[in-house]
Amino acid sequence: MADLLVIGAELVATVDAERREIRGGWVAITDGLVSAIGGPEQTPPAAARTLRADGCLVTPGLVNTHHHIYQNLTRSFAPALGGTLFNWLKTLYPLWSRLDEEAVHTSAYVGLTELALGGCTTTTDHLYVHPRGGGDLITAEIAAAQQLGMRFHPTRGSMSLSVKDGGLPPDSVVQEPDEILDDSARLVAKHHDPSHGAMVRIALAPCSPFSVSPELMTATAELAEELDVRLHTHLAEDPEEDDYCLAVFGRRPIDQFAEVGWGSDRAWVAHCICPNPEEIERLGTWGTGVAHCPSSNMILGGGLAPVAEMRAAGVPVGLGCDGSSSADSASLWLEARTAMLLGRLRQGAGAMSARDALEMATRGGAACLGRAGEIGVLAVGSVGDLVVWPLDGIAYAGALSDPIDAWLRCGPTAARHTVVAGRTVVENGLPVDSDLPEMLSRHRRIAAGIQAAFENAG
Ligand SMILES: [Zn+2]
């Protein structure tokens, strides 16, 4: 007897090794894992609970490979909106220096709920601001994920270079290297679950080449190797970063990345807008993953990431909605659609299909997180994470011939049901957990307090 049976789908897009697409398909989930998949000609198992998916597309749960959830507390913050990446950061760091456990827990609850509504079932979070006296922020956000039932990969972010060292952040939000490494090891011991089907995994994530020292980058890579956890950072996000790295390190960002011991399949990096052809080949050889963040890249004007070239070179490419105050929206459906549009704008209509975008949002993301075959795919033994997408109503009227193309060309849309480990997180388009109204009002109070810091300082 299965725990959950999702049945009657217009199409089940498994995104499995054979890319099977099953008309009229069904998926059974038992003990948190997919236990059977079939079509109308196979008899599904009996199940404790059945969800109908008539007229819907069923996909694996989408995987978000880059985010800064706490930034939803400074969303669309007017004083920061017109500048370059570096100006934007310098405006916002003083506000983020007010983060504490309550702020992070509340922002995570709201942000994770938003992600679930957009079809995400596994998300990372890159939390790199750890203000002095702010408390255990990563544990606070994990509590929100556990309450909601989301699969969560928080990364222990860090910054060690402040303004006085030639970095961008103020002194109050950077930490000493030893403190960062000790806390990283503590969080891995406390939360990281290496087992198949794990709900929480930790990765180590210095913010960027210009916010930590090369020594800390190297020490972090060594610690990740020792603890067998993954590595994440921002890389090649902006032409200004090329200039900075050449001036400070005497080499380009990806050369510096290799120099500090990060060129491996243990790492995945955010953005990667500016690699040259030779650097793309190196990323592919290393197996270093890339979190492509189309909305954020467009809003910050960083440029067009060479996504097709990276995928052709064997680079695992996933999607990220990126920080809540750079991309401001957190829907992986929207990022998948935008990735498709950008790919076509860049190289022509044949360059990026809806299936390519779906693949990045699922298999690509799984590869970035070192969980290929386990998440981001519907196959027997993979996790029971899936999304039931409505293909009805005005937006889909007339789109009868290809449910996957329709899913991204029409819209906008959100998940009808989001299932994580066989349990619904979103049902009939609404969050299952009942705390959202209370958490939204708390979020508004905390956000207003943090944003008031700007006026007080200014
Ligand atoms: Zn980012």
Short mmCIF file of C-alpha atoms and ligand atoms in Angstrom, two decimals:
data_model
loop_
_atom_site.label_atom_id
_atom_site.label_comp_id
_atom_site.label_asym_id
_atom_site.label_seq_id
_atom_site.Cartn_x
_atom_site.Cartn_y
_atom_site.Cartn_z
CA MET A 1 0.00 0.00 0.00
CA ALA A 2 1.44 3.37 -1.07
CA ASP A 3 1.19 6.49 1.11
CA LEU A 4 0.25 8.76 -1.79
CA LEU A 5 -0.93 8.19 -5.35
CA VAL A 6 -0.99 11.04 -7.86
CA ILE A 7 -3.15 9.86 -10.73
CA GLY A 8 -4.82 10.92 -13.96
CA ALA A 9 -2.21 13.41 -15.15
CA GLU A 10 -2.40 14.83 -18.64
CA LEU A 11 1.32 14.10 -18.74
CA VAL A 12 3.94 12.90 -16.25
CA ALA A 13 7.32 14.33 -17.27
CA THR A 14 9.71 12.06 -15.41
CA VAL A 15 12.91 13.80 -16.60
CA ASP A 16 14.49 10.40 -15.92
CA ALA A 17 17.46 8.89 -17.78
CA GLU A 18 15.22 8.06 -20.78
CA ARG A 19 13.28 11.35 -20.44
CA ARG A 20 10.04 9.34 -20.32
CA GLU A 21 6.86 11.36 -20.77
CA ILE A 22 3.78 9.36 -19.78
CA ARG A 23 0.33 10.45 -21.02
CA GLY A 24 -2.34 9.70 -18.43
CA GLY A 25 0.45 8.79 -15.99
CA TRP A 26 0.48 8.19 -12.25
CA VAL A 27 3.12 8.25 -9.49
CA ALA A 28 3.02 6.31 -6.21
CA ILE A 29 5.06 7.38 -3.17
CA THR A 30 5.85 5.19 -0.16
CA ASP A 31 7.99 6.10 2.86
CA GLY A 32 9.02 9.35 1.19
CA LEU A 33 10.33 7.75 -2.01
CA VAL A 34 8.79 7.04 -5.40
CA SER A 35 7.68 3.41 -5.26
CA ALA A 36 6.03 3.01 -8.69
CA ILE A 37 5.28 4.98 -11.86
CA GLY A 38 3.01 3.97 -14.69
CA GLY A 39 0.51 4.86 -17.37
CA PRO A 40 -3.15 4.08 -18.06
CA GLU A 41 -2.33 0.51 -19.10
CA GLN A 42 -0.78 -0.32 -15.71
CA THR A 43 -2.79 -0.76 -12.53
CA PRO A 44 -1.60 1.61 -9.81
CA PRO A 45 -1.15 0.34 -6.26
CA ALA A 46 -3.72 1.01 -3.55
CA ALA A 47 -2.84 4.13 -1.57
CA ALA A 48 -3.73 5.74 1.74
CA ARG A 49 -4.30 9.01 -0.08
CA THR A 50 -5.02 9.89 -3.70
CA LEU A 51 -4.50 13.24 -5.44
CA ARG A 52 -6.17 13.71 -8.82
CA ALA A 53 -4.08 15.41 -11.50
CA ASP A 54 -6.62 15.49 -14.32
CA GLY A 55 -5.68 18.01 -16.99
CA CYS A 56 -2.39 18.71 -15.23
CA LEU A 57 1.29 18.36 -15.97
CA VAL A 58 3.25 16.48 -13.29
CA THR A 59 6.97 17.18 -13.01
CA PRO A 60 9.63 16.36 -10.45
CA GLY A 61 9.85 19.00 -7.72
CA LEU A 62 12.00 21.89 -8.92
CA VAL A 63 15.42 22.48 -7.34
CA ASN A 64 16.55 25.99 -6.43
CA THR A 65 20.33 26.13 -6.50
CA HIS A 66 20.92 29.73 -5.40
CA HIS A 67 19.06 32.05 -3.07
CA HIS A 68 19.48 34.52 -0.21
CA ILE A 69 16.13 34.15 1.46
CA TYR A 70 16.78 36.71 4.22
CA GLN A 71 16.83 39.41 1.56
CA ASN A 72 13.04 39.30 1.33
CA LEU A 73 13.25 41.67 4.34
CA THR A 74 14.69 44.34 2.02
CA ARG A 75 12.81 43.51 -1.15
CA SER A 76 12.70 46.10 -3.90
CA PHE A 77 14.36 48.55 -1.51
CA ALA A 78 14.15 51.91 -3.27
CA PRO A 79 17.54 53.43 -2.29
CA ALA A 80 19.41 50.39 -3.70
CA LEU A 81 17.66 49.85 -7.01
CA GLY A 82 19.58 51.88 -9.58
CA GLY A 83 23.18 50.90 -8.93
CA THR A 84 25.64 48.24 -9.99
CA LEU A 85 26.12 45.05 -7.99
CA PHE A 86 28.85 46.64 -5.86
CA ASN A 87 26.78 49.79 -5.11
CA TRP A 88 23.74 47.67 -4.32
CA LEU A 89 25.72 45.62 -1.81
CA LYS A 90 27.23 48.68 -0.12
CA THR A 91 23.75 50.18 0.39
CA LEU A 92 22.23 47.02 1.85
CA TYR A 93 24.98 45.57 4.07
CA PRO A 94 24.27 48.04 6.93
CA LEU A 95 20.59 47.02 6.93
CA TRP A 96 21.42 43.32 6.88
CA SER A 97 23.69 43.85 9.87
CA ARG A 98 20.46 43.90 11.92
CA LEU A 99 19.59 40.26 11.17
CA ASP A 100 18.83 38.02 14.14
CA GLU A 101 17.25 34.59 14.68
CA GLU A 102 13.67 35.88 14.63
CA ALA A 103 14.27 37.85 11.42
CA VAL A 104 15.90 34.88 9.70
CA HIS A 105 13.28 32.38 10.88
CA THR A 106 10.43 34.61 9.73
CA SER A 107 12.02 35.46 6.38
CA ALA A 108 12.75 31.76 5.80
CA TYR A 109 9.19 30.72 6.60
CA VAL A 110 7.79 33.27 4.14
CA GLY A 111 10.47 32.65 1.50
CA LEU A 112 10.19 28.86 1.62
CA THR A 113 6.42 29.08 1.33
CA GLU A 114 6.78 31.33 -1.69
CA LEU A 115 9.17 28.83 -3.26
CA ALA A 116 6.77 25.93 -2.65
CA LEU A 117 3.97 27.86 -4.37
CA GLY A 118 6.26 28.23 -7.40
CA GLY A 119 6.92 24.48 -7.61
CA CYS A 120 10.15 24.26 -5.67
CA THR A 121 10.63 21.25 -3.38
CA THR A 122 14.37 21.47 -2.65
CA THR A 123 16.09 24.77 -2.08
CA THR A 124 19.46 26.01 -1.08
CA ASP A 125 19.98 29.19 0.86
CA HIS A 126 23.17 31.20 0.88
CA LEU A 127 23.19 33.02 4.21
CA TYR A 128 26.49 34.86 4.40
CA VAL A 129 25.66 37.73 6.77
CA HIS A 130 26.27 36.65 10.36
CA PRO A 131 26.17 39.84 12.45
CA ARG A 132 27.88 39.85 15.83
CA GLY A 133 25.33 38.79 18.46
CA GLY A 134 22.80 37.70 15.79
CA GLY A 135 22.54 34.13 17.13
CA ASP A 136 22.39 30.78 15.32
CA LEU A 137 20.81 31.94 12.07
CA ILE A 138 21.20 28.70 10.10
CA THR A 139 19.48 26.65 12.81
CA ALA A 140 16.67 29.24 12.87
CA GLU A 141 16.01 28.85 9.15
CA ILE A 142 16.21 25.06 9.31
CA ALA A 143 13.40 25.15 11.90
CA ALA A 144 11.19 26.99 9.38
CA ALA A 145 11.96 24.41 6.66
CA GLN A 146 11.15 21.56 9.03
CA GLN A 147 7.84 23.12 10.05
CA LEU A 148 6.86 23.51 6.38
CA GLY A 149 8.25 20.13 5.25
CA MET A 150 10.61 21.56 2.61
CA ARG A 151 13.83 19.81 1.58
CA PHE A 152 16.54 22.26 2.51
CA HIS A 153 20.22 22.82 1.75
CA PRO A 154 21.27 25.90 3.72
CA THR A 155 24.85 26.90 3.10
CA ARG A 156 27.05 28.35 5.82
CA GLY A 157 28.03 31.57 4.11
CA SER A 158 30.81 33.81 5.30
CA MET A 159 32.63 37.08 4.84
CA SER A 160 36.01 37.88 6.39
CA LEU A 161 37.10 41.06 4.55
CA SER A 162 35.46 44.32 5.54
CA VAL A 163 35.92 47.87 4.32
CA LYS A 164 39.13 48.24 6.30
CA ASP A 165 40.66 45.28 4.37
CA GLY A 166 39.56 46.61 0.99
CA GLY A 167 36.30 44.61 0.99
CA LEU A 168 32.73 45.89 0.63
CA PRO A 169 30.88 44.95 3.87
CA PRO A 170 31.05 46.86 7.13
CA ASP A 171 33.07 45.46 10.00
CA SER A 172 30.00 44.35 12.00
CA VAL A 173 29.00 41.59 9.56
CA VAL A 174 32.35 39.93 8.91
CA GLN A 175 33.93 37.24 11.06
CA GLU A 176 37.38 35.88 11.80
CA PRO A 177 38.40 32.84 9.71
CA ASP A 178 38.66 30.53 12.75
CA GLU A 179 35.20 31.51 13.95
CA ILE A 180 33.77 30.79 10.47
CA LEU A 181 35.46 27.40 10.17
CA ASP A 182 34.50 26.32 13.71
CA ASP A 183 30.88 27.31 13.17
CA SER A 184 30.84 25.52 9.80
CA ALA A 185 32.00 22.29 11.42
CA ARG A 186 29.48 22.71 14.25
CA LEU A 187 26.57 23.16 11.80
CA VAL A 188 27.58 20.13 9.72
CA ALA A 189 27.76 17.99 12.88
CA LYS A 190 24.40 19.29 14.08
CA HIS A 191 22.32 19.23 10.89
CA HIS A 192 23.96 17.54 7.88
CA ASP A 193 22.33 14.27 6.84
CA PRO A 194 24.28 12.39 4.14
CA SER A 195 21.66 9.62 3.79
CA HIS A 196 19.51 8.94 0.72
CA GLY A 197 16.36 11.03 0.92
CA ALA A 198 17.88 13.48 3.44
CA MET A 199 15.75 16.54 4.23
CA VAL A 200 18.63 18.74 5.43
CA ARG A 201 22.15 19.05 4.10
CA ILE A 202 24.70 21.74 4.83
CA ALA A 203 27.26 23.18 2.40
CA LEU A 204 30.09 25.65 3.03
CA ALA A 205 29.85 28.93 1.17
CA PRO A 206 32.23 31.89 1.43
CA CYS A 207 30.35 34.76 -0.16
CA SER A 208 32.65 35.61 -3.06
CA PRO A 209 36.32 36.01 -4.02
CA PHE A 210 36.15 39.67 -2.93
CA SER A 211 34.63 39.15 0.53
CA VAL A 212 36.89 36.48 2.02
CA SER A 213 40.65 36.01 1.99
CA PRO A 214 42.29 33.43 -0.32
CA GLU A 215 43.47 31.63 2.82
CA LEU A 216 39.88 31.23 4.00
CA MET A 217 38.78 29.99 0.56
CA THR A 218 41.51 27.33 0.72
CA ALA A 219 40.76 26.36 4.31
CA THR A 220 37.04 26.08 3.51
CA ALA A 221 37.74 23.74 0.58
CA GLU A 222 39.91 21.58 2.85
CA LEU A 223 37.23 21.47 5.55
CA ALA A 224 34.54 20.53 3.00
CA GLU A 225 36.75 17.67 1.81
CA GLU A 226 37.29 16.49 5.38
CA LEU A 227 33.57 16.65 6.26
CA ASP A 228 32.44 15.46 2.79
CA VAL A 229 30.07 18.37 2.22
CA ARG A 230 29.64 20.61 -0.81
CA LEU A 231 31.09 24.01 -1.62
CA HIS A 232 29.27 27.04 -2.96
CA THR A 233 30.13 30.64 -3.80
CA HIS A 234 29.42 33.45 -6.25
CA LEU A 235 31.71 33.42 -9.27
CA ALA A 236 32.22 35.51 -12.42
CA GLU A 237 29.07 37.48 -11.75
CA ASP A 238 30.06 40.90 -13.06
CA PRO A 239 32.74 42.56 -15.22
CA GLU A 240 33.73 44.60 -12.14
CA GLU A 241 34.73 41.32 -10.50
CA ASP A 242 37.19 40.63 -13.35
CA ASP A 243 38.81 44.03 -12.76
CA TYR A 244 38.91 43.51 -8.99
CA CYS A 245 40.49 40.04 -9.20
CA LEU A 246 43.08 41.16 -11.77
CA ALA A 247 44.01 44.14 -9.60
CA VAL A 248 44.11 42.31 -6.25
CA PHE A 249 45.13 38.73 -7.14
CA GLY A 250 46.74 39.31 -10.53
CA ARG A 251 44.42 36.76 -12.15
CA ARG A 252 40.87 36.38 -13.42
CA PRO A 253 38.13 35.09 -11.06
CA ILE A 254 38.11 31.50 -12.36
CA ASP A 255 41.91 31.29 -12.19
CA GLN A 256 41.69 32.50 -8.62
CA PHE A 257 38.94 29.93 -7.94
CA ALA A 258 41.30 27.19 -9.14
CA GLU A 259 44.24 28.67 -7.23
CA VAL A 260 42.40 28.30 -3.89
CA GLY A 261 41.52 24.66 -4.57
CA TRP A 262 37.89 24.96 -5.60
CA GLY A 263 38.00 23.55 -9.14
CA SER A 264 36.16 20.26 -8.57
CA ASP A 265 32.78 18.54 -8.72
CA ARG A 266 32.35 19.27 -5.00
CA ALA A 267 31.62 22.91 -5.88
CA TRP A 268 28.76 24.69 -7.57
CA VAL A 269 28.83 28.42 -8.21
CA ALA A 270 26.23 31.12 -8.69
CA HIS A 271 25.83 33.18 -11.87
CA CYS A 272 28.97 32.50 -13.92
CA ILE A 273 28.11 35.19 -16.44
CA CYS A 274 31.63 36.09 -17.53
CA PRO A 275 33.66 32.90 -18.15
CA ASN A 276 35.62 32.89 -21.42
CA PRO A 277 35.56 29.79 -23.71
CA GLU A 278 38.69 28.32 -22.16
CA GLU A 279 37.27 28.81 -18.66
CA ILE A 280 34.00 27.11 -19.69
CA GLU A 281 36.03 24.06 -20.77
CA ARG A 282 37.80 24.01 -17.42
CA LEU A 283 34.50 24.17 -15.49
CA GLY A 284 33.25 21.22 -17.56
CA THR A 285 36.43 19.23 -16.93
CA TRP A 286 36.21 19.88 -13.20
CA GLY A 287 32.45 19.10 -13.11
CA THR A 288 31.86 22.31 -11.19
CA GLY A 289 28.14 23.15 -11.28
CA VAL A 290 26.59 26.50 -12.15
CA ALA A 291 23.44 28.04 -10.70
CA HIS A 292 22.04 30.10 -13.58
CA CYS A 293 20.02 33.03 -12.18
CA PRO A 294 18.33 34.67 -15.18
CA SER A 295 16.10 37.23 -13.42
CA SER A 296 18.86 38.44 -11.12
CA ASN A 297 21.38 38.64 -13.97
CA MET A 298 18.97 40.78 -15.97
CA ILE A 299 17.97 43.07 -13.10
CA LEU A 300 21.58 43.73 -12.08
CA GLY A 301 22.56 44.08 -15.73
CA GLY A 302 25.53 41.72 -15.32
CA GLY A 303 25.15 40.22 -18.80
CA LEU A 304 24.08 37.05 -20.58
CA ALA A 305 25.46 33.84 -19.09
CA PRO A 306 26.77 31.38 -21.72
CA VAL A 307 24.33 28.67 -20.62
CA ALA A 308 24.21 26.62 -23.81
CA GLU A 309 28.02 26.58 -24.07
CA MET A 310 28.39 25.53 -20.43
CA ARG A 311 25.88 22.71 -20.84
CA ALA A 312 27.59 21.58 -24.05
CA ALA A 313 30.91 21.51 -22.17
CA GLY A 314 29.43 19.16 -19.56
CA VAL A 315 28.94 21.77 -16.85
CA PRO A 316 25.95 20.80 -14.65
CA VAL A 317 23.68 23.86 -14.90
CA GLY A 318 20.78 24.38 -12.50
CA LEU A 319 18.50 27.35 -11.91
CA GLY A 320 18.44 29.81 -9.04
CA CYS A 321 15.99 32.54 -8.25
CA ASP A 322 18.77 34.34 -6.33
CA GLY A 323 18.33 36.83 -3.54
CA SER A 324 14.99 38.25 -2.67
CA SER A 325 16.24 41.81 -3.03
CA SER A 326 18.04 41.41 -6.33
CA ALA A 327 15.55 39.26 -8.24
CA ASP A 328 12.75 40.14 -5.82
CA SER A 329 10.53 37.29 -6.99
CA ALA A 330 11.09 33.68 -5.98
CA SER A 331 9.27 31.45 -8.46
CA LEU A 332 11.27 28.71 -10.13
CA TRP A 333 8.54 28.49 -12.77
CA LEU A 334 9.38 32.10 -13.60
CA GLU A 335 13.12 31.38 -13.64
CA ALA A 336 12.60 28.38 -15.93
CA ARG A 337 10.52 30.48 -18.31
CA THR A 338 13.03 33.35 -18.18
CA ALA A 339 15.94 30.96 -18.79
CA MET A 340 14.12 29.70 -21.88
CA LEU A 341 13.42 33.23 -23.14
CA LEU A 342 16.97 34.45 -22.49
CA GLY A 343 18.48 31.41 -24.19
CA ARG A 344 16.40 32.08 -27.30
CA LEU A 345 17.09 35.82 -27.24
CA ARG A 346 20.80 35.13 -27.05
CA GLN A 347 21.17 32.47 -29.71
CA GLY A 348 17.92 32.11 -31.64
CA ALA A 349 14.64 30.26 -31.32
CA GLY A 350 16.21 26.80 -31.57
CA ALA A 351 18.69 27.40 -28.77
CA MET A 352 16.61 26.69 -25.68
CA SER A 353 13.42 24.66 -25.40
CA ALA A 354 10.94 24.29 -22.58
CA ARG A 355 12.38 20.80 -22.06
CA ASP A 356 15.89 22.25 -21.70
CA ALA A 357 14.58 24.66 -19.07
CA LEU A 358 12.71 21.89 -17.23
CA GLU A 359 15.88 19.82 -17.30
CA MET A 360 17.95 22.61 -15.74
CA ALA A 361 15.27 23.19 -13.09
CA THR A 362 15.32 19.50 -12.11
CA ARG A 363 18.23 17.24 -13.17
CA GLY A 364 20.63 20.16 -13.51
CA GLY A 365 19.86 21.39 -10.02
CA ALA A 366 20.20 17.88 -8.61
CA ALA A 367 23.67 17.57 -10.16
CA CYS A 368 24.70 20.93 -8.67
CA LEU A 369 23.74 19.64 -5.22
CA GLY A 370 25.44 16.26 -5.69
CA ARG A 371 22.09 14.45 -5.69
CA ALA A 372 21.72 13.31 -9.32
CA GLY A 373 19.21 10.46 -9.55
CA GLU A 374 17.92 11.18 -6.06
CA ILE A 375 16.14 14.54 -6.44
CA GLY A 376 14.94 16.36 -9.56
CA VAL A 377 13.71 13.15 -11.22
CA LEU A 378 10.69 10.85 -11.00
CA ALA A 379 12.03 7.30 -10.95
CA VAL A 380 11.55 4.37 -8.60
CA GLY A 381 13.79 5.03 -5.59
CA SER A 382 14.09 8.77 -6.11
CA VAL A 383 12.56 11.12 -3.55
CA GLY A 384 8.78 11.56 -3.55
CA ASP A 385 8.94 15.24 -4.56
CA LEU A 386 6.65 16.35 -7.37
CA VAL A 387 4.55 19.21 -8.61
CA VAL A 388 1.08 19.11 -10.14
CA TRP A 389 0.77 22.08 -12.51
CA PRO A 390 -2.66 23.21 -13.73
CA LEU A 391 -2.94 23.50 -17.52
CA ASP A 392 -6.45 24.91 -17.55
CA GLY A 393 -8.19 28.26 -17.40
CA ILE A 394 -7.69 31.29 -19.62
CA ALA A 395 -3.90 31.14 -19.74
CA TYR A 396 -3.88 27.62 -21.23
CA ALA A 397 -7.01 27.80 -23.40
CA GLY A 398 -6.09 26.40 -26.81
CA ALA A 399 -2.72 24.98 -25.73
CA LEU A 400 -3.59 21.36 -26.47
CA SER A 401 -0.65 19.88 -28.35
CA ASP A 402 2.33 19.83 -25.96
CA PRO A 403 1.86 20.12 -22.19
CA ILE A 404 5.56 20.87 -21.49
CA ASP A 405 5.83 23.68 -24.03
CA ALA A 406 2.46 25.00 -22.87
CA TRP A 407 3.67 25.01 -19.26
CA LEU A 408 6.41 27.57 -19.95
CA ARG A 409 5.10 29.44 -23.00
CA CYS A 410 1.69 30.15 -21.44
CA GLY A 411 1.04 31.27 -17.88
CA PRO A 412 1.83 32.85 -15.50
CA THR A 413 1.23 29.86 -13.32
CA ALA A 414 1.90 28.39 -9.90
CA ALA A 415 1.72 24.90 -8.47
CA ARG A 416 -1.67 23.35 -7.81
CA HIS A 417 -0.09 20.77 -5.52
CA THR A 418 3.51 20.66 -4.31
CA VAL A 419 4.52 17.35 -2.72
CA VAL A 420 7.74 16.83 -0.74
CA ALA A 421 8.65 13.33 0.46
CA GLY A 422 5.09 12.23 -0.20
CA ARG A 423 3.48 15.02 1.86
CA THR A 424 1.69 18.04 0.43
CA VAL A 425 3.26 21.42 1.19
CA VAL A 426 0.89 23.21 -1.22
CA GLU A 427 -2.60 21.92 -1.88
CA ASN A 428 -5.06 23.43 -4.36
CA GLY A 429 -2.72 26.40 -4.75
CA LEU A 430 -2.57 27.17 -1.02
CA PRO A 431 0.09 26.47 1.63
CA VAL A 432 -0.83 23.56 3.89
CA ASP A 433 0.80 25.00 7.04
CA SER A 434 -1.56 27.44 8.72
CA ASP A 435 0.91 29.98 10.15
CA LEU A 436 1.33 32.10 7.01
CA PRO A 437 -0.96 35.02 7.94
CA GLU A 438 0.72 35.41 11.33
CA MET A 439 4.20 35.06 9.79
CA LEU A 440 3.43 37.65 7.11
CA SER A 441 2.42 40.23 9.69
CA ARG A 442 5.55 39.46 11.74
CA HIS A 443 7.60 39.77 8.54
CA ARG A 444 6.15 43.20 7.83
CA ARG A 445 7.06 44.42 11.33
CA ILE A 446 10.63 43.08 11.13
CA ALA A 447 11.19 44.38 7.58
CA ALA A 448 9.96 47.84 8.55
CA GLY A 449 12.38 47.89 11.50
CA ILE A 450 15.34 46.86 9.34
CA GLN A 451 14.51 49.33 6.57
CA ALA A 452 14.12 52.15 9.10
CA ALA A 453 17.84 51.69 9.86
CA PHE A 454 18.60 53.24 6.47
CA GLU A 455 16.63 56.41 7.21
CA ASN A 456 18.20 56.66 10.67
CA ALA A 457 21.68 56.28 9.19
CA GLY A 458 20.97 58.60 6.27
ZN ZN B 1 23.65 35.50 -4.88
#
